[in-house]
Short mmCIF file of C-alpha atoms and ligand atoms in Angstrom, two decimals:
data_model
loop_
_atom_site.label_atom_id
_atom_site.label_comp_id
_atom_site.label_asym_id
_atom_site.label_seq_id
_atom_site.Cartn_x
_atom_site.Cartn_y
_atom_site.Cartn_z
CA MET A 15 25.36 -26.86 -21.41
CA LYS A 16 22.28 -26.96 -19.15
CA ASN A 17 21.99 -27.18 -15.40
CA LEU A 18 18.73 -28.46 -14.03
CA ILE A 19 17.22 -29.08 -10.60
CA LEU A 20 14.59 -31.78 -10.16
CA LEU A 21 12.51 -30.72 -7.18
CA GLY A 22 9.79 -32.81 -5.58
CA PRO A 23 8.76 -34.90 -2.58
CA PRO A 24 10.05 -38.44 -1.90
CA GLY A 25 8.78 -40.73 -4.63
CA ALA A 26 7.97 -37.96 -7.11
CA GLY A 27 10.25 -39.65 -9.66
CA LYS A 28 13.34 -37.39 -9.46
CA GLY A 29 15.83 -40.27 -9.57
CA THR A 30 13.96 -42.10 -12.34
CA GLN A 31 13.81 -39.04 -14.56
CA ALA A 32 17.38 -37.96 -13.78
CA ARG A 33 18.78 -41.35 -14.81
CA ASN A 34 16.91 -41.27 -18.13
CA LEU A 35 18.05 -37.73 -18.91
CA CYS A 36 21.67 -38.61 -18.14
CA GLU A 37 21.51 -41.67 -20.35
CA ALA A 38 20.00 -39.73 -23.25
CA PHE A 39 22.01 -36.51 -23.07
CA GLY A 40 25.16 -37.25 -21.07
CA PHE A 41 24.30 -34.99 -18.14
CA VAL A 42 26.00 -35.67 -14.81
CA GLN A 43 23.51 -36.62 -12.08
CA LEU A 44 24.31 -35.19 -8.66
CA SER A 45 22.08 -36.95 -6.13
CA THR A 46 22.93 -36.08 -2.53
CA GLY A 47 20.82 -39.07 -1.40
CA ASP A 48 22.97 -41.45 -3.50
CA MET A 49 26.20 -39.81 -2.27
CA LEU A 50 25.12 -40.20 1.37
CA ARG A 51 24.04 -43.84 0.84
CA GLU A 52 27.43 -44.49 -0.78
CA ALA A 53 29.17 -43.04 2.30
CA LYS A 54 27.03 -45.31 4.52
CA LYS A 55 27.92 -48.37 2.45
CA ASP A 56 31.63 -47.53 2.68
CA GLN A 57 31.30 -47.17 6.48
CA SER A 58 33.17 -43.84 6.24
CA GLU A 59 33.11 -41.36 9.15
CA LEU A 60 30.54 -39.36 7.23
CA GLY A 61 28.47 -42.49 6.58
CA LYS A 62 28.39 -43.36 10.29
CA LYS A 63 27.41 -39.79 11.15
CA VAL A 64 24.41 -39.69 8.79
CA ALA A 65 23.12 -43.29 9.03
CA ASN A 66 20.60 -42.77 11.83
CA ILE A 67 19.43 -39.39 10.57
CA MET A 68 18.67 -40.88 7.15
CA ALA A 69 16.99 -43.98 8.54
CA ARG A 70 14.63 -41.75 10.55
CA GLY A 71 13.85 -39.68 7.43
CA GLU A 72 15.26 -36.40 8.73
CA LEU A 73 17.45 -34.00 6.78
CA VAL A 74 21.22 -34.17 7.05
CA THR A 75 22.86 -30.82 7.91
CA ASP A 76 23.29 -28.16 5.23
CA GLU A 77 27.03 -28.10 5.91
CA ILE A 78 27.46 -31.79 5.01
CA VAL A 79 25.44 -31.78 1.78
CA ILE A 80 26.81 -28.46 0.55
CA GLY A 81 30.33 -29.87 1.12
CA LEU A 82 29.47 -32.95 -0.99
CA ILE A 83 28.10 -30.86 -3.85
CA GLU A 84 31.02 -28.45 -3.74
CA LYS A 85 33.47 -31.33 -4.10
CA LYS A 86 31.62 -32.74 -7.11
CA LEU A 87 31.13 -29.41 -8.86
CA THR A 88 34.78 -28.52 -8.60
CA ASN A 89 36.18 -31.97 -9.52
CA GLU A 90 33.74 -33.45 -12.02
CA GLU A 91 34.66 -33.33 -15.73
CA ASN A 92 31.45 -32.28 -17.44
CA SER A 93 30.54 -30.57 -20.67
CA LYS A 94 26.80 -31.32 -20.90
CA GLY A 95 25.50 -30.03 -17.57
CA PHE A 96 24.41 -31.17 -14.12
CA ILE A 97 21.11 -32.58 -12.92
CA PHE A 98 20.64 -31.88 -9.23
CA ASP A 99 18.44 -34.61 -7.74
CA GLY A 100 17.44 -34.10 -4.10
CA PHE A 101 19.56 -30.96 -3.76
CA PRO A 102 18.94 -28.20 -2.76
CA ARG A 103 16.43 -29.02 -0.02
CA THR A 104 16.61 -25.84 2.07
CA LEU A 105 16.89 -22.14 1.31
CA ALA A 106 20.47 -22.17 2.66
CA GLN A 107 21.34 -24.96 0.20
CA ALA A 108 19.74 -23.02 -2.67
CA ASP A 109 21.83 -19.94 -1.87
CA ALA A 110 24.97 -22.08 -1.61
CA LEU A 111 24.27 -23.68 -4.99
CA ARG A 112 23.82 -20.28 -6.61
CA ASP A 113 27.21 -19.18 -5.24
CA LEU A 114 28.96 -22.43 -6.20
CA LEU A 115 27.69 -22.28 -9.78
CA GLU A 116 28.81 -18.68 -9.99
CA THR A 117 32.29 -19.66 -8.76
CA ILE A 118 32.69 -22.18 -11.59
CA GLY A 119 31.27 -19.74 -14.14
CA GLN A 120 27.94 -21.51 -14.63
CA LYS A 121 24.30 -20.79 -14.06
CA LEU A 122 21.10 -22.63 -13.30
CA ASP A 123 18.78 -22.99 -16.30
CA HIS A 124 15.61 -24.61 -14.98
CA VAL A 125 14.03 -25.97 -11.84
CA VAL A 126 11.47 -28.66 -12.63
CA GLU A 127 8.97 -29.25 -9.86
CA LEU A 128 7.48 -32.75 -10.09
CA TYR A 129 4.21 -32.76 -8.18
CA VAL A 130 2.40 -35.91 -7.08
CA ASP A 131 -0.26 -36.33 -4.37
CA ASP A 132 0.77 -37.90 -1.06
CA GLU A 133 -1.30 -41.07 -1.41
CA LYS A 134 0.47 -41.97 -4.66
CA LEU A 135 3.87 -41.15 -3.12
CA VAL A 136 3.28 -43.66 -0.33
CA GLN A 137 2.37 -46.41 -2.84
CA ARG A 138 5.47 -45.67 -4.92
CA ILE A 139 7.89 -45.56 -2.01
CA ILE A 140 6.64 -48.60 -0.16
CA GLY A 141 7.01 -50.82 -3.28
CA ARG A 142 10.38 -49.52 -4.44
CA PHE A 143 13.62 -51.51 -4.68
CA THR A 144 16.85 -51.15 -6.64
CA CYS A 145 19.55 -53.34 -8.11
CA SER A 146 22.58 -52.72 -5.92
CA SER A 147 24.83 -53.68 -8.81
CA CYS A 148 23.71 -51.20 -11.52
CA GLY A 149 21.27 -48.95 -9.61
CA GLU A 150 18.21 -49.74 -11.77
CA LEU A 151 14.97 -48.77 -9.98
CA TYR A 152 12.03 -51.18 -9.73
CA HIS A 153 8.62 -51.24 -8.14
CA LYS A 154 6.87 -54.41 -6.94
CA THR A 155 3.63 -53.67 -8.83
CA THR A 156 4.31 -50.97 -11.43
CA LYS A 157 7.77 -52.08 -12.57
CA PRO A 158 8.72 -55.58 -11.44
CA PRO A 159 11.75 -57.29 -13.01
CA LYS A 160 10.89 -60.01 -15.55
CA ASN A 161 12.50 -62.60 -13.28
CA PRO A 162 11.95 -61.87 -9.55
CA SER A 163 15.61 -62.41 -8.61
CA ILE A 164 17.45 -61.15 -11.73
CA CYS A 165 18.04 -57.55 -12.78
CA ASP A 166 16.62 -56.85 -16.28
CA ILE A 167 19.40 -54.40 -17.03
CA CYS A 168 22.68 -55.91 -15.77
CA GLY A 169 21.62 -59.55 -15.25
CA SER A 170 22.91 -59.66 -11.64
CA LYS A 171 21.28 -62.28 -9.41
CA ASP A 172 19.93 -61.60 -5.88
CA THR A 173 21.18 -58.01 -5.78
CA PHE A 174 17.83 -56.31 -5.08
CA ASN A 175 17.94 -53.89 -2.22
CA TYR A 176 15.20 -52.12 -0.21
CA ARG A 177 16.07 -48.71 1.30
CA GLN A 178 16.07 -48.53 5.10
CA ASP A 179 14.02 -45.29 5.02
CA ASP A 180 11.33 -46.68 2.68
CA ASN A 181 8.86 -47.54 5.45
CA GLU A 182 5.71 -45.73 6.57
CA ASP A 183 7.19 -44.15 9.73
CA SER A 184 10.28 -42.69 8.01
CA LEU A 185 8.22 -41.64 5.02
CA LYS A 186 5.94 -39.52 7.24
CA ILE A 187 9.00 -37.68 8.53
CA ARG A 188 10.45 -37.32 5.00
CA LEU A 189 7.19 -35.80 3.78
CA LEU A 190 7.06 -33.45 6.74
CA ALA A 191 10.64 -32.36 6.02
CA TYR A 192 9.69 -31.78 2.39
CA TYR A 193 6.70 -29.56 3.17
CA ARG A 194 8.47 -27.70 5.99
CA ASP A 195 12.00 -27.18 4.62
CA THR A 196 11.98 -27.86 0.87
CA SER A 197 8.63 -26.60 -0.45
CA PRO A 198 9.62 -22.93 0.23
CA LEU A 199 12.05 -23.43 -2.67
CA ILE A 200 9.06 -23.49 -5.03
CA GLY A 201 8.39 -19.81 -4.23
CA TYR A 202 12.13 -19.05 -4.23
CA TYR A 203 12.68 -20.35 -7.75
CA HIS A 204 9.39 -18.92 -8.99
CA ALA A 205 10.64 -15.52 -7.85
CA HIS A 206 13.90 -16.15 -9.75
CA ASN A 207 11.89 -17.05 -12.86
CA LYS A 208 13.36 -20.57 -13.04
CA LEU A 209 10.41 -22.72 -11.97
CA ARG A 210 8.63 -25.11 -14.35
CA LYS A 211 5.89 -27.36 -13.02
CA VAL A 212 5.37 -30.90 -14.32
CA ASN A 213 2.65 -33.28 -13.20
CA GLY A 214 4.54 -36.33 -11.91
CA LEU A 215 1.56 -38.63 -12.48
CA GLY A 216 1.64 -40.43 -15.80
CA SER A 217 4.02 -42.85 -17.42
CA VAL A 218 7.77 -42.40 -16.97
CA ASP A 219 8.07 -41.71 -20.72
CA GLU A 220 5.31 -39.08 -20.73
CA ILE A 221 6.96 -37.20 -17.89
CA GLN A 222 10.38 -37.56 -19.51
CA SER A 223 9.07 -36.02 -22.70
CA LYS A 224 7.60 -33.03 -20.80
CA ILE A 225 10.98 -32.42 -19.17
CA ARG A 226 12.78 -32.72 -22.51
CA ASN A 227 10.43 -30.08 -23.93
CA ILE A 228 11.47 -27.73 -21.16
CA LEU A 229 15.15 -28.36 -21.95
CA SER A 230 14.77 -27.81 -25.70
P1 AP5 B 25 16.91 -38.98 -1.40
O1 AP5 B 25 17.66 -40.16 -1.80
O2 AP5 B 25 17.12 -37.69 -2.13
O3 AP5 B 25 15.38 -39.37 -1.31
P2 AP5 B 25 14.01 -38.59 -1.59
O4 AP5 B 25 14.08 -37.14 -1.92
O5 AP5 B 25 13.18 -38.95 -0.43
O6 AP5 B 25 13.57 -39.10 -2.94
P3 AP5 B 25 13.42 -40.56 -3.38
O7 AP5 B 25 14.73 -41.10 -3.87
O8 AP5 B 25 12.74 -41.36 -2.32
O9 AP5 B 25 12.36 -40.42 -4.57
P4 AP5 B 25 12.49 -39.97 -6.08
O10 AP5 B 25 11.75 -38.69 -6.27
O11 AP5 B 25 13.91 -40.00 -6.55
O12 AP5 B 25 11.64 -41.10 -6.76
P5 AP5 B 25 12.11 -42.39 -7.61
O13 AP5 B 25 12.50 -41.96 -8.99
O14 AP5 B 25 13.07 -43.19 -6.82
O15 AP5 B 25 17.22 -38.62 0.15
C1 AP5 B 25 17.25 -39.63 1.13
C2 AP5 B 25 17.68 -39.02 2.47
O16 AP5 B 25 19.02 -38.49 2.34
C3 AP5 B 25 16.85 -37.83 2.96
O17 AP5 B 25 15.70 -38.25 3.68
C4 AP5 B 25 17.88 -37.12 3.87
O18 AP5 B 25 18.04 -37.78 5.09
C5 AP5 B 25 19.17 -37.28 3.09
N1 AP5 B 25 19.40 -36.17 2.13
C6 AP5 B 25 19.54 -36.30 0.77
N2 AP5 B 25 19.75 -35.11 0.21
C7 AP5 B 25 19.73 -34.19 1.19
C8 AP5 B 25 19.86 -32.77 1.22
N3 AP5 B 25 20.06 -32.08 0.10
N4 AP5 B 25 19.78 -32.14 2.43
C9 AP5 B 25 19.62 -32.84 3.58
N5 AP5 B 25 19.48 -34.18 3.61
C10 AP5 B 25 19.53 -34.87 2.44
O19 AP5 B 25 10.72 -43.16 -7.74
C11 AP5 B 25 10.12 -43.78 -6.62
C12 AP5 B 25 9.37 -45.06 -7.06
O20 AP5 B 25 8.32 -44.70 -7.93
C13 AP5 B 25 10.25 -46.06 -7.82
O21 AP5 B 25 9.88 -47.37 -7.47
C14 AP5 B 25 9.93 -45.80 -9.31
O22 AP5 B 25 10.08 -46.95 -10.09
C15 AP5 B 25 8.46 -45.35 -9.20
N6 AP5 B 25 8.12 -44.35 -10.23
C16 AP5 B 25 8.86 -43.27 -10.61
N7 AP5 B 25 8.22 -42.58 -11.58
C17 AP5 B 25 7.05 -43.24 -11.80
C18 AP5 B 25 5.93 -43.02 -12.68
N8 AP5 B 25 5.90 -41.97 -13.52
N9 AP5 B 25 4.89 -43.88 -12.62
C19 AP5 B 25 4.91 -44.94 -11.77
N10 AP5 B 25 5.93 -45.22 -10.91
C20 AP5 B 25 6.99 -44.37 -10.93
#
Protein backbone atom coordinates (compact mmCIF):
# COMPACT_ATOMS: atom_id res chain seq x y z
CA MET A 1 0.00 0.00 0.00
CA LYS A 2 1.35 3.44 -0.97
CA ASN A 3 0.10 6.90 -0.13
CA LEU A 4 1.19 9.69 -2.41
CA ILE A 5 0.69 13.45 -2.62
CA LEU A 6 0.80 15.17 -6.00
CA LEU A 7 1.88 18.73 -5.30
CA GLY A 8 2.01 21.51 -7.87
CA PRO A 9 0.43 24.72 -9.14
CA PRO A 10 -2.85 24.86 -11.10
CA GLY A 11 -2.35 23.14 -14.43
CA ALA A 12 0.77 21.21 -13.40
CA GLY A 13 -0.99 17.96 -14.37
CA LYS A 14 -1.91 16.60 -10.91
CA GLY A 15 -5.39 15.46 -11.95
CA THR A 16 -4.18 13.96 -15.24
CA GLN A 17 -1.44 11.94 -13.56
CA ALA A 18 -3.63 10.92 -10.62
CA ARG A 19 -6.31 9.49 -12.92
CA ASN A 20 -3.75 7.43 -14.85
CA LEU A 21 -2.16 6.07 -11.68
CA CYS A 22 -5.57 5.09 -10.28
CA GLU A 23 -6.51 3.34 -13.49
CA ALA A 24 -3.24 1.41 -13.61
CA PHE A 25 -2.81 0.50 -9.95
CA GLY A 26 -6.22 0.81 -8.30
CA PHE A 27 -5.28 3.71 -6.03
CA VAL A 28 -8.08 5.88 -4.66
CA GLN A 29 -7.83 9.50 -5.86
CA LEU A 30 -8.75 12.09 -3.25
CA SER A 31 -9.10 15.43 -5.02
CA THR A 32 -10.46 18.18 -2.77
CA GLY A 33 -11.14 20.29 -5.89
CA ASP A 34 -13.37 17.52 -7.33
CA MET A 35 -15.14 17.03 -3.98
CA LEU A 36 -15.88 20.76 -3.72
CA ARG A 37 -17.10 20.95 -7.34
CA GLU A 38 -19.36 17.96 -6.62
CA ALA A 39 -20.82 19.81 -3.61
CA LYS A 40 -21.43 22.85 -5.84
CA LYS A 41 -23.17 20.74 -8.47
CA ASP A 42 -25.41 19.17 -5.81
CA GLN A 43 -26.30 22.66 -4.51
CA SER A 44 -25.56 21.45 -0.97
CA GLU A 45 -25.06 23.94 1.88
CA LEU A 46 -21.33 23.37 1.56
CA GLY A 47 -21.50 23.89 -2.20
CA LYS A 48 -23.27 27.23 -1.79
CA LYS A 49 -20.72 28.31 0.82
CA VAL A 50 -17.68 27.63 -1.37
CA ALA A 51 -19.01 28.59 -4.84
CA ASN A 52 -17.87 32.22 -4.86
CA ILE A 53 -14.55 31.52 -3.16
CA MET A 54 -13.70 28.91 -5.79
CA ALA A 55 -14.85 31.05 -8.71
CA ARG A 56 -12.52 33.84 -7.52
CA GLY A 57 -9.62 31.37 -7.24
CA GLU A 58 -9.12 31.72 -3.49
CA LEU A 59 -8.56 28.88 -1.05
CA VAL A 60 -11.47 27.36 0.85
CA THR A 61 -10.93 27.22 4.64
CA ASP A 62 -8.70 24.54 6.15
CA GLU A 63 -11.59 23.38 8.34
CA ILE A 64 -13.79 22.54 5.34
CA VAL A 65 -11.20 20.64 3.30
CA ILE A 66 -9.75 18.77 6.28
CA GLY A 67 -13.33 17.68 7.14
CA LEU A 68 -13.81 16.35 3.58
CA ILE A 69 -10.57 14.38 3.66
CA GLU A 70 -11.26 13.02 7.13
CA LYS A 71 -14.61 11.67 5.98
CA LYS A 72 -13.07 9.93 2.96
CA LEU A 73 -10.10 8.48 4.83
CA THR A 74 -12.28 6.97 7.50
CA ASN A 75 -15.03 5.64 5.19
CA GLU A 76 -13.29 4.63 1.97
CA GLU A 77 -12.57 0.93 1.39
CA ASN A 78 -9.03 0.87 0.04
CA SER A 79 -6.21 -1.62 -0.06
CA LYS A 80 -3.90 -0.04 -2.67
CA GLY A 81 -3.35 3.45 -1.27
CA PHE A 82 -4.48 7.05 -1.67
CA ILE A 83 -3.38 9.71 -4.13
CA PHE A 84 -3.93 13.16 -2.66
CA ASP A 85 -4.52 15.62 -5.52
CA GLY A 86 -4.77 19.29 -4.50
CA PHE A 87 -4.53 18.46 -0.79
CA PRO A 88 -2.78 19.52 1.39
CA ARG A 89 -2.44 23.15 0.30
CA THR A 90 -1.39 24.78 3.57
CA LEU A 91 0.89 23.83 6.44
CA ALA A 92 -2.17 23.35 8.69
CA GLN A 93 -3.61 20.88 6.14
CA ALA A 94 -0.27 19.02 5.98
CA ASP A 95 -0.21 18.62 9.76
CA ALA A 96 -3.84 17.47 9.76
CA LEU A 97 -3.10 14.88 7.06
CA ARG A 98 -0.17 13.52 9.05
CA ASP A 99 -2.43 13.10 12.10
CA LEU A 100 -5.30 11.57 10.11
CA LEU A 101 -3.03 8.99 8.47
CA GLU A 102 -1.60 8.13 11.85
CA THR A 103 -5.12 7.63 13.24
CA ILE A 104 -5.92 5.05 10.56
CA GLY A 105 -2.53 3.36 10.99
CA GLN A 106 -1.04 4.56 7.71
CA LYS A 107 1.81 6.74 6.57
CA LEU A 108 2.73 8.98 3.69
CA ASP A 109 5.24 7.43 1.28
CA HIS A 110 6.07 10.14 -1.24
CA VAL A 111 5.28 13.72 -2.17
CA VAL A 112 5.79 14.32 -5.88
CA GLU A 113 6.25 17.97 -6.78
CA LEU A 114 5.30 18.60 -10.41
CA TYR A 115 6.96 21.82 -11.52
CA VAL A 116 5.98 23.76 -14.63
CA ASP A 117 6.68 27.42 -15.50
CA ASP A 118 3.84 29.92 -15.19
CA GLU A 119 3.54 30.71 -18.90
CA LYS A 120 2.87 27.05 -19.71
CA LEU A 121 0.39 26.78 -16.83
CA VAL A 122 -1.68 29.62 -18.27
CA GLN A 123 -1.79 27.94 -21.72
CA ARG A 124 -2.84 24.63 -20.17
CA ILE A 125 -5.54 26.06 -17.93
CA ILE A 126 -7.11 28.40 -20.43
CA GLY A 127 -7.62 25.57 -22.98
CA ARG A 128 -8.85 22.91 -20.57
CA PHE A 129 -12.28 21.26 -20.56
CA THR A 130 -13.69 18.00 -19.21
CA CYS A 131 -16.42 15.54 -20.03
CA SER A 132 -19.00 16.02 -17.29
CA SER A 133 -20.17 12.46 -17.79
CA CYS A 134 -16.93 10.49 -17.23
CA GLY A 135 -14.50 13.22 -16.10
CA GLU A 136 -12.01 12.78 -18.97
CA LEU A 137 -9.73 15.84 -19.32
CA TYR A 138 -9.16 17.54 -22.68
CA HIS A 139 -7.31 20.54 -24.00
CA LYS A 140 -8.38 22.55 -27.05
CA THR A 141 -4.95 22.36 -28.72
CA THR A 142 -2.89 19.64 -27.02
CA LYS A 143 -5.64 17.06 -26.48
CA PRO A 144 -8.82 17.76 -28.43
CA PRO A 145 -11.47 15.01 -28.72
CA LYS A 146 -11.59 13.29 -32.13
CA ASN A 147 -15.10 14.64 -32.66
CA PRO A 148 -15.59 18.16 -31.21
CA SER A 149 -18.87 17.30 -29.45
CA ILE A 150 -18.33 13.64 -28.47
CA CYS A 151 -16.22 12.29 -25.61
CA ASP A 152 -13.55 9.84 -26.87
CA ILE A 153 -13.81 7.77 -23.71
CA CYS A 154 -17.51 7.41 -22.83
CA GLY A 155 -19.12 8.51 -26.13
CA SER A 156 -21.39 11.10 -24.44
CA LYS A 157 -22.57 13.94 -26.67
CA ASP A 158 -22.45 17.66 -25.73
CA THR A 159 -21.22 17.01 -22.20
CA PHE A 160 -18.04 19.13 -22.35
CA ASN A 161 -17.68 21.51 -19.47
CA TYR A 162 -15.35 24.49 -18.84
CA ARG A 163 -14.47 25.28 -15.20
CA GLN A 164 -15.70 28.63 -13.88
CA ASP A 165 -12.26 29.39 -12.38
CA ASP A 166 -10.34 28.63 -15.60
CA ASN A 167 -10.06 32.27 -16.70
CA GLU A 168 -7.10 34.66 -16.54
CA ASP A 169 -8.33 36.69 -13.53
CA SER A 170 -9.07 33.67 -11.30
CA LEU A 171 -5.90 31.95 -12.46
CA LYS A 172 -3.78 34.90 -11.25
CA ILE A 173 -5.33 34.53 -7.80
CA ARG A 174 -4.91 30.72 -7.86
CA LEU A 175 -1.22 31.10 -8.71
CA LEU A 176 -0.76 33.69 -5.98
CA ALA A 177 -2.42 31.32 -3.48
CA TYR A 178 -0.11 28.54 -4.64
CA TYR A 179 3.09 30.54 -4.16
CA ARG A 180 1.94 32.13 -0.89
CA ASP A 181 0.21 29.24 0.92
CA THR A 182 1.14 25.97 -0.79
CA SER A 183 4.77 26.32 -1.93
CA PRO A 184 6.01 26.31 1.73
CA LEU A 185 5.00 22.63 1.69
CA ILE A 186 7.94 21.96 -0.64
CA GLY A 187 10.34 22.82 2.20
CA TYR A 188 8.12 21.04 4.74
CA TYR A 189 8.19 17.73 2.89
CA HIS A 190 11.84 18.11 1.95
CA ALA A 191 12.59 18.40 5.66
CA HIS A 192 10.53 15.22 6.26
CA ASN A 193 12.53 13.46 3.54
CA LYS A 194 9.43 12.75 1.43
CA LEU A 195 9.88 15.16 -1.48
CA ARG A 196 10.57 13.99 -5.04
CA LYS A 197 10.71 16.54 -7.85
CA VAL A 198 9.41 15.77 -11.34
CA ASN A 199 9.55 18.14 -14.30
CA GLY A 200 5.90 18.51 -15.36
CA LEU A 201 6.86 19.50 -18.90
CA GLY A 202 6.89 16.60 -21.34
CA SER A 203 4.30 14.16 -22.54
CA VAL A 204 1.72 12.78 -20.11
CA ASP A 205 3.24 9.30 -20.57
CA GLU A 206 6.81 10.48 -19.89
CA ILE A 207 5.75 12.14 -16.66
CA GLN A 208 3.65 9.12 -15.68
CA SER A 209 6.65 6.85 -16.12
CA LYS A 210 8.82 9.10 -13.91
CA ILE A 211 6.19 8.93 -11.16
CA ARG A 212 5.89 5.15 -11.51
CA ASN A 213 9.67 4.89 -11.05
CA ILE A 214 9.35 6.76 -7.78
CA LEU A 215 6.61 4.37 -6.63
CA SER A 216 8.54 1.21 -7.55
P1 LIG B 1 -8.28 22.11 -7.83
O1 LIG B 1 -9.39 21.45 -8.52
O2 LIG B 1 -7.39 21.32 -6.93
O3 LIG B 1 -7.44 22.92 -8.91
P2 LIG B 1 -5.90 23.28 -9.08
O4 LIG B 1 -4.96 22.90 -7.98
O5 LIG B 1 -5.93 24.71 -9.44
O6 LIG B 1 -5.40 22.32 -10.13
P3 LIG B 1 -6.02 22.06 -11.52
O7 LIG B 1 -7.12 21.04 -11.42
O8 LIG B 1 -6.39 23.35 -12.17
O9 LIG B 1 -4.76 21.49 -12.31
P4 LIG B 1 -4.05 20.09 -12.35
O10 LIG B 1 -2.68 20.21 -11.78
O11 LIG B 1 -4.92 19.01 -11.79
O12 LIG B 1 -3.88 19.93 -13.91
P5 LIG B 1 -4.69 19.01 -14.96
O13 LIG B 1 -4.22 17.59 -14.84
O14 LIG B 1 -6.14 19.29 -14.86
O15 LIG B 1 -8.83 23.32 -6.91
C1 LIG B 1 -9.80 24.21 -7.40
C2 LIG B 1 -10.22 25.16 -6.27
O16 LIG B 1 -10.82 24.41 -5.20
C3 LIG B 1 -9.09 25.94 -5.60
O17 LIG B 1 -8.77 27.13 -6.31
C4 LIG B 1 -9.71 26.23 -4.22
O18 LIG B 1 -10.66 27.27 -4.29
C5 LIG B 1 -10.46 24.95 -3.92
N1 LIG B 1 -9.63 23.95 -3.21
C6 LIG B 1 -9.32 22.69 -3.67
N2 LIG B 1 -8.56 22.05 -2.79
C7 LIG B 1 -8.34 22.89 -1.75
C8 LIG B 1 -7.59 22.79 -0.54
N3 LIG B 1 -6.92 21.68 -0.23
N4 LIG B 1 -7.58 23.87 0.30
C9 LIG B 1 -8.29 24.99 0.01
N5 LIG B 1 -9.01 25.14 -1.13
C10 LIG B 1 -9.04 24.11 -2.01
O19 LIG B 1 -4.11 19.58 -16.33
C11 LIG B 1 -4.45 20.88 -16.79
C12 LIG B 1 -4.52 20.89 -18.33
O20 LIG B 1 -3.24 20.59 -18.86
C13 LIG B 1 -5.48 19.84 -18.92
O21 LIG B 1 -6.13 20.38 -20.05
C14 LIG B 1 -4.57 18.67 -19.33
O22 LIG B 1 -5.09 17.96 -20.42
C15 LIG B 1 -3.29 19.43 -19.70
N6 LIG B 1 -2.08 18.65 -19.40
C16 LIG B 1 -1.83 17.92 -18.27
N7 LIG B 1 -0.61 17.33 -18.35
C17 LIG B 1 -0.08 17.72 -19.55
C18 LIG B 1 1.16 17.46 -20.23
N8 LIG B 1 2.10 16.69 -19.66
N9 LIG B 1 1.37 18.03 -21.43
C19 LIG B 1 0.42 18.81 -22.00
N10 LIG B 1 -0.78 19.11 -21.43
C20 LIG B 1 -1.03 18.55 -20.21
